[in-house]
XYZ file of C-alpha atoms in Angstrom:
474
model
C 18.948 -5.210 15.735
C 15.271 -4.226 15.228
C 13.442 -6.254 12.627
C 12.164 -3.063 11.024
C 15.753 -1.965 10.418
C 16.502 -5.271 8.693
C 13.385 -4.809 6.566
C 14.871 -1.561 5.244
C 17.437 -3.603 3.291
C 14.699 -4.383 0.773
C 14.336 -0.659 0.067
C 18.041 0.010 -0.519
C 17.834 -0.507 -4.324
C 15.653 2.614 -4.464
C 18.648 4.734 -3.462
C 19.818 4.457 -7.063
C 16.547 5.156 -8.838
C 17.428 8.818 -9.521
C 15.094 11.749 -10.169
C 11.741 11.250 -11.879
C 8.781 13.367 -12.971
C 8.050 16.236 -10.528
C 11.512 15.878 -8.992
C 12.825 17.787 -12.008
C 10.186 20.510 -11.631
C 11.091 21.030 -7.989
C 14.789 21.292 -8.744
C 14.197 23.573 -11.734
C 12.038 25.921 -9.659
C 13.948 25.817 -6.376
C 17.405 25.889 -7.946
C 17.486 29.255 -9.753
C 14.855 30.960 -7.557
C 16.176 29.521 -4.313
C 14.721 30.590 -1.006
C 12.646 33.310 -2.668
C 10.320 30.608 -3.990
C 9.960 29.155 -0.491
C 8.872 32.571 0.762
C 6.533 32.931 -2.219
C 4.888 29.628 -1.303
C 3.571 31.296 1.850
C 1.191 33.095 -0.523
C 1.414 31.286 -3.881
C 0.283 32.871 -7.115
C -1.497 29.799 -8.443
C -4.746 28.257 -7.215
C -3.615 24.732 -6.425
C -1.664 23.937 -3.289
C -0.369 25.584 -0.129
C 2.618 23.536 1.046
C 5.266 25.973 2.329
C 6.603 23.546 4.952
C 7.143 20.900 2.296
C 8.938 23.373 0.036
C 11.097 24.511 2.953
C 12.306 20.948 3.554
C 12.760 20.294 -0.182
C 14.829 23.468 -0.567
C 16.909 22.585 2.509
C 17.685 19.181 1.006
C 18.633 20.802 -2.288
C 21.022 23.133 -0.459
C 22.587 20.184 1.350
C 22.658 17.599 -1.433
C 22.702 19.556 -4.685
C 21.440 17.379 -7.543
C 22.690 14.101 -6.024
C 19.542 12.027 -6.127
C 20.823 9.175 -3.959
C 21.229 11.556 -1.017
C 17.615 12.695 -1.399
C 16.479 9.073 -1.427
C 18.715 8.205 1.525
C 17.205 11.023 3.593
C 13.700 9.885 2.695
C 14.522 6.311 3.587
C 15.806 7.550 6.952
C 12.580 9.485 7.503
C 10.589 6.421 6.463
C 12.489 4.366 9.054
C 11.638 7.018 11.632
C 7.980 6.895 10.617
C 7.990 3.114 11.070
C 9.498 3.556 14.520
C 6.810 6.087 15.432
C 4.143 3.644 14.254
C 5.640 1.056 16.583
C 5.629 3.512 19.477
C 1.990 4.322 18.741
C 1.148 0.599 18.749
C 2.829 0.268 22.147
C 0.594 3.046 23.468
C -2.543 1.442 22.058
C -1.916 -2.232 22.738
C 1.254 -2.732 24.759
C 4.936 -3.230 23.956
C 4.456 -6.657 22.368
C 2.766 -5.023 19.371
C 5.486 -2.404 18.792
C 8.026 -4.512 16.874
C 5.389 -6.130 14.653
C 3.791 -2.812 13.753
C 7.135 -1.094 13.103
C 8.205 -3.866 10.729
C 4.839 -3.984 8.975
C 4.749 -0.197 8.622
C 8.088 -0.345 6.848
C 7.203 -3.301 4.639
C 3.633 -2.323 3.752
C 4.105 -2.574 -0.033
C 1.667 0.189 -0.987
C 4.024 3.016 0.020
C 7.046 2.516 -2.269
C 6.430 5.918 -3.848
C 7.433 7.900 -0.744
C 10.964 6.484 -0.924
C 11.316 6.204 -4.709
C 10.040 9.640 -5.664
C 11.789 12.659 -4.152
C 8.753 14.906 -4.655
C 6.856 12.608 -2.252
C 8.746 14.271 0.639
C 5.517 16.236 1.131
C 3.605 13.010 1.847
C 6.343 11.705 4.118
C 6.323 14.905 6.187
C 2.556 14.650 6.538
C 2.959 11.063 7.766
C 5.572 12.034 10.347
C 3.527 14.939 11.703
C 0.378 12.807 11.791
C 2.276 10.164 13.769
C 3.597 12.828 16.151
C 0.104 14.245 16.721
C -1.400 10.828 17.455
C 1.493 9.950 19.775
C 0.937 13.174 21.678
C -2.805 12.554 21.903
C -2.277 9.037 23.257
C 0.344 10.079 25.844
C -0.624 9.867 29.484
C -0.887 12.723 31.955
C -2.979 15.190 29.969
C -4.714 16.399 33.131
C -1.342 17.362 34.631
C 0.046 18.934 31.448
C -2.620 21.077 29.771
C 0.093 22.872 27.759
C 0.162 19.807 25.527
C -2.954 21.190 23.895
C -0.876 24.030 22.456
C 1.663 21.566 21.034
C -1.100 19.486 19.505
C -2.703 22.578 17.968
C 0.676 23.646 16.564
C 1.261 20.246 14.940
C -2.251 20.208 13.483
C -1.622 23.675 12.035
C 1.796 22.869 10.546
C 1.039 19.386 9.190
C -1.332 20.458 6.362
C 1.315 22.989 5.317
C 3.459 19.974 4.428
C 0.611 18.323 2.528
C -3.179 18.391 2.671
C -3.361 14.700 3.580
C -2.515 15.746 7.143
C -6.061 17.058 7.558
C -6.503 13.406 8.539
C -5.342 14.315 12.072
C -8.465 16.024 13.495
C -10.735 13.424 11.868
C -8.704 10.593 13.412
C -8.586 12.340 16.794
C -12.381 12.570 16.940
C -12.773 8.960 15.797
C -10.222 7.655 18.302
C -11.835 9.675 21.079
C -15.177 8.080 20.223
C -13.505 4.641 20.298
C -11.917 5.396 23.662
C -8.330 4.640 22.614
C -6.848 8.019 23.531
C -5.213 8.303 26.944
C -7.532 8.678 29.955
C -8.382 12.229 30.969
C -11.188 14.209 32.551
C -14.136 15.064 30.286
C -13.004 18.683 30.196
C -9.442 17.775 29.170
C -10.739 15.332 26.557
C -12.731 18.225 25.108
C -9.637 20.445 25.155
C -7.547 17.715 23.486
C -9.899 17.224 20.564
C -10.658 20.926 20.390
C -6.984 21.837 20.106
C -6.553 19.453 17.173
C -9.609 20.877 15.444
C -8.509 24.451 16.156
C -5.046 23.919 14.685
C -6.449 22.329 11.530
C -9.106 25.048 11.249
C -6.423 27.741 11.430
C -4.466 25.983 8.686
C -7.602 25.745 6.548
C -8.431 29.415 7.158
C -4.903 30.396 6.166
C -5.332 28.280 3.033
C -8.541 30.073 2.060
C -6.888 33.476 2.523
C -3.653 32.544 0.719
C -5.277 30.792 -2.253
C -8.511 32.735 -2.416
C -10.460 29.475 -2.083
C -10.031 25.780 -1.368
C -7.546 25.286 -4.204
C -6.583 21.953 -5.737
C -6.437 20.749 -9.320
C -9.047 21.897 -11.803
C -12.384 20.319 -10.977
C -11.597 19.834 -7.294
C -14.712 20.265 -5.198
C -16.570 18.852 -2.230
C -19.177 17.529 -4.656
C -16.473 15.574 -6.512
C -15.293 14.073 -3.235
C -18.831 13.074 -2.263
C -19.430 11.500 -5.670
C -16.411 9.242 -5.147
C -17.441 8.239 -1.638
C -19.320 5.242 -3.035
C -15.935 3.797 -4.027
C -14.508 4.139 -0.509
C -15.231 0.507 0.551
C -13.392 -0.768 -2.524
C -10.463 1.581 -1.868
C -10.195 0.424 1.736
C -10.382 -3.229 0.711
C -7.611 -2.758 -1.849
C -5.320 -0.873 0.533
C -5.795 -3.414 3.323
C -5.769 -6.673 1.388
C -4.249 -6.158 -2.097
C -1.443 -3.533 -2.155
C 0.044 -5.180 -5.255
C 1.122 -3.713 -8.591
C -1.063 -5.761 -10.983
C 1.054 -5.361 -14.127
C 3.231 -8.451 -13.677
C 0.704 -11.073 -14.684
C 0.811 -14.359 -12.791
C 3.303 -13.046 -10.217
C 0.938 -10.179 -9.356
C -2.063 -12.490 -9.103
C -0.195 -14.963 -6.912
C 1.009 -12.261 -4.536
C -2.450 -10.696 -4.433
C -3.893 -14.009 -3.269
C -1.138 -14.452 -0.691
C -1.651 -10.893 0.600
C -5.358 -11.534 1.097
C -4.613 -14.793 2.935
C -1.842 -13.292 5.093
C -3.750 -10.158 6.140
C -6.889 -12.208 6.757
C -4.910 -14.608 8.955
C -3.339 -11.687 10.858
C -6.715 -10.089 11.558
C -7.999 -13.577 12.425
C -6.014 -13.329 15.637
C -8.934 -11.348 17.029
C -11.063 -14.495 17.087
C -8.909 -16.087 19.766
C -9.944 -15.499 23.351
C -6.688 -13.631 23.969
C -7.290 -11.452 20.940
C -10.624 -10.031 21.974
C -9.006 -7.324 24.071
C -7.368 -5.971 20.910
C -10.606 -5.351 19.015
C -10.702 -1.672 19.955
C -7.109 -0.743 18.985
C -7.367 -2.830 15.795
C -10.527 -0.934 14.954
C -8.613 2.297 15.616
C -6.008 1.233 13.055
C -8.645 0.445 10.440
C -10.387 3.756 11.167
C -7.075 5.562 10.610
C -6.724 3.705 7.293
C -10.118 5.066 6.223
C -9.442 8.570 7.551
C -6.157 8.704 5.656
C -8.019 8.442 2.356
C -10.576 11.158 3.026
C -8.507 14.345 2.348
C -7.472 13.013 -1.083
C -10.940 11.742 -1.994
C -11.417 14.107 -4.993
C -8.370 12.543 -6.684
C -8.674 8.871 -5.795
C -9.249 6.068 -8.257
C -9.902 2.692 -6.614
C -8.289 0.743 -9.442
C -4.748 2.169 -9.343
C -4.759 3.685 -5.861
C -2.106 1.489 -4.254
C 0.309 1.222 -7.157
C 0.129 4.174 -9.555
C -0.730 6.770 -6.892
C 0.626 5.077 -3.794
C 1.604 8.362 -2.148
C -2.106 8.773 -1.375
C -1.942 5.774 0.996
C 1.028 7.037 3.013
C -1.043 7.636 6.164
C -3.502 4.859 5.354
C -0.584 2.404 5.296
C 0.191 3.264 8.911
C -3.393 2.415 9.812
C -3.137 -0.936 8.024
C 0.130 -1.731 9.814
C -1.398 -0.801 13.180
C -4.441 -2.996 12.635
C -2.571 -6.061 11.402
C 0.344 -5.770 13.831
C -1.833 -5.292 16.910
C -4.094 -8.186 15.898
C -1.012 -10.381 15.429
C 0.487 -9.478 18.784
C -2.780 -10.182 20.632
C -3.068 -13.763 19.345
C -1.450 -16.802 21.029
C 2.367 -16.802 20.628
C 2.524 -19.699 18.176
C -0.121 -18.119 15.952
C 1.629 -14.770 16.180
C 4.987 -16.212 15.180
C 3.734 -18.349 12.301
C 1.284 -15.845 10.783
C 3.599 -12.903 11.467
C 6.469 -14.480 9.557
C 4.040 -15.424 6.778
C 2.722 -11.848 6.493
C 6.187 -10.282 6.646
C 7.415 -12.674 3.948
C 4.468 -12.000 1.645
C 4.696 -8.241 2.089
C 8.472 -8.389 1.578
C 8.002 -10.208 -1.739
C 5.295 -7.744 -2.760
C 7.525 -4.814 -1.806
C 10.203 -6.164 -4.141
C 7.622 -6.547 -6.922
C 6.331 -3.008 -6.343
C 9.887 -1.664 -6.531
C 10.460 -3.073 -10.009
C 8.428 -0.416 -11.906
C 10.408 2.366 -10.205
C 13.710 0.748 -11.073
C 12.378 0.248 -14.606
C 11.297 3.895 -14.769
C 14.851 4.875 -13.859
C 16.200 2.796 -16.750
C 13.647 4.355 -19.110
C 14.655 7.845 -18.033
C 18.324 7.039 -18.561
C 17.614 5.672 -22.045
C 15.616 8.757 -23.040
C 18.184 11.233 -21.746
C 21.081 9.249 -23.225
C 19.397 9.320 -26.635
C 18.842 13.070 -26.432
C 22.401 13.660 -25.233
C 23.910 11.649 -28.087
C 21.790 13.362 -30.748
C 22.464 16.917 -29.573
C 26.253 16.820 -29.265
C 26.701 18.933 -32.366
C 26.936 22.742 -32.218
C 23.983 25.077 -32.584
C 20.360 24.931 -31.501
C 18.567 21.597 -31.371
C 14.869 20.796 -31.314
C 13.867 17.430 -29.844
C 10.434 15.831 -30.127
C 9.609 12.483 -28.498
C 6.647 10.255 -29.326
C 5.369 7.427 -27.131
C 4.307 7.077 -23.514
C 6.865 8.864 -21.367
C 4.439 9.552 -18.527
C 4.761 6.324 -16.569
C 6.208 2.843 -16.564
C 3.901 0.163 -15.096
C 2.363 2.845 -12.891
C 5.632 4.439 -11.737
C 6.040 8.131 -12.539
C 8.502 8.640 -15.400
C 8.963 12.008 -17.149
C 5.620 13.062 -18.575
C 5.508 16.806 -19.090
C 8.823 17.291 -17.291
C 11.112 16.005 -20.035
C 12.311 19.527 -20.822
C 13.303 20.119 -17.184
C 15.139 16.794 -17.093
C 17.071 17.664 -20.251
C 17.919 21.090 -18.854
C 19.252 19.570 -15.618
C 21.296 16.877 -17.344
C 22.537 19.050 -20.261
C 22.657 22.588 -18.852
C 25.097 24.007 -21.395
C 23.210 23.045 -24.533
C 20.503 24.936 -26.379
C 17.739 22.334 -26.747
C 14.033 22.928 -27.345
C 12.035 19.943 -26.113
C 8.466 18.819 -26.802
C 6.664 15.492 -26.797
C 3.562 13.689 -27.946
C 2.522 13.240 -24.320
C 2.762 16.942 -23.465
C 0.944 17.998 -26.626
C -1.943 15.657 -25.835
C -1.954 16.719 -22.189
C -2.157 20.384 -23.171
C -4.607 19.600 -25.995
C -2.311 20.964 -28.688
C -1.918 19.586 -32.213
C 0.171 16.424 -32.051
C 3.278 16.081 -34.165
C 6.896 17.194 -34.519
C 7.507 20.944 -34.789
C 9.070 22.554 -37.812
C 12.759 23.324 -37.469
C 13.498 27.026 -37.181
C 16.351 28.844 -38.932
C 19.663 27.249 -37.965
C 17.902 24.663 -35.832
C 18.475 20.896 -36.044
C 15.329 18.819 -35.566
C 15.458 15.367 -33.952
C 12.308 13.213 -33.997
C 12.240 10.153 -31.737
C 9.889 7.506 -30.483
C 10.363 5.968 -27.059
C 10.280 2.180 -26.909
C 10.151 0.819 -23.324
C 10.981 -2.804 -24.211
C 13.924 -2.644 -23.952
C 14.077 1.060 -23.082
C 15.525 3.018 -25.984
C 14.981 6.187 -27.966
C 14.494 5.396 -31.650
C 14.923 8.010 -34.394
C 11.912 8.065 -36.733
C 11.554 9.727 -40.099
C 7.779 10.120 -40.305
C 4.912 10.718 -37.931
C 3.036 8.656 -37.094
C 5.371 5.749 -37.861
C 4.093 3.132 -40.255
C 1.561 0.794 -38.621
C 1.292 2.810 -35.402
C -1.963 4.353 -34.279
C -1.331 7.404 -32.094
C -2.443 6.751 -28.534
C -5.358 8.624 -27.057
C -4.665 11.098 -24.259
C -4.957 9.709 -20.728
């Protein structure tokens, strides 16, 4: 049984984490509006994102699974297993079959990518990872001179991938970098030009379609090339954190201990290059590290080096594959005894860190259940209810919780009740006056504060409660 399949056991607890944050928005939008919204996403009305392929897959899952969250998570875990297998196949192309098993296992256990299994809305990131892997596998396949039609397939993948998520614009950048490194399959100069050109052409068509559909580049408010350039100075720190310290830092001594062990384990794995046998792997290891850097570039306007690999770990979905390639190939190129000892050490450390990084998501699930249970209990009476929740409901130790999507969560869980929902978080986010609303005619008002330790919804009589200073907006 492949070691990467055994490693998936550590991710099984995430099957029960349930829906969180944007999951509720997706279900609320795609449920009533159905396939019409998918068609609308071909030319969206807002000026943010163009992800019709991602919405198509999300809607297909909703049709198949309904609102059964564990089936969504199971399908994403299966896709994540497939992505790990593709990473192993890519390693075999770059450095030989000995590297495949190590890279596949490390790609699955890389602890900075918990979000793509725990959060259903991260299906967009997972699709981008799969299509990026497919494009790189195609580019590294042999026989390009005999099969020029592959250029059309590569162009098609590079066109479709950004329509899953913009992070897939990594592909043409990585293709050019890998061509410069000489790790793509051998071909004539003309065919090498065609290969890179087809990747660029596909991505350029996707970008042109984006400009036409959105009327501009799109993105969140403030997104710009200038913002991306201004954050470029933090890129070395981001790369260092993603490679060496993919640890959620909110667990005190346990986090610090695992951070130190991660640094030691990854350093020892890359140290395999210093053996005489390992020198031949310098180029493919460099290709992996280059992919790790390239994977960060499309999301540069949004990246924060401090919480990149724990609070926004979906941004390192492709970067994680680069880290796994680099470490796994370096391991496999070292002498067998070194490979075995350091490989087991790295797998063990990353496995422990994966478990630690899962805990906030499991905790976020418990917080969500406590909030919704409190609302459900309070609104059992007849008539219209108004619910207002104080406290931080946006995240739990970096894991996405409910934030501004509490109303959608209540609607999904209590569809037959008339409940108006607002929260301190949403009021601050939208820069509205903070405080409970006034009850309307015939309306019952419920004012709560969320306490995460232990998770519970506490009824409060005044706002702000005695001794509490309202938190500042994030």
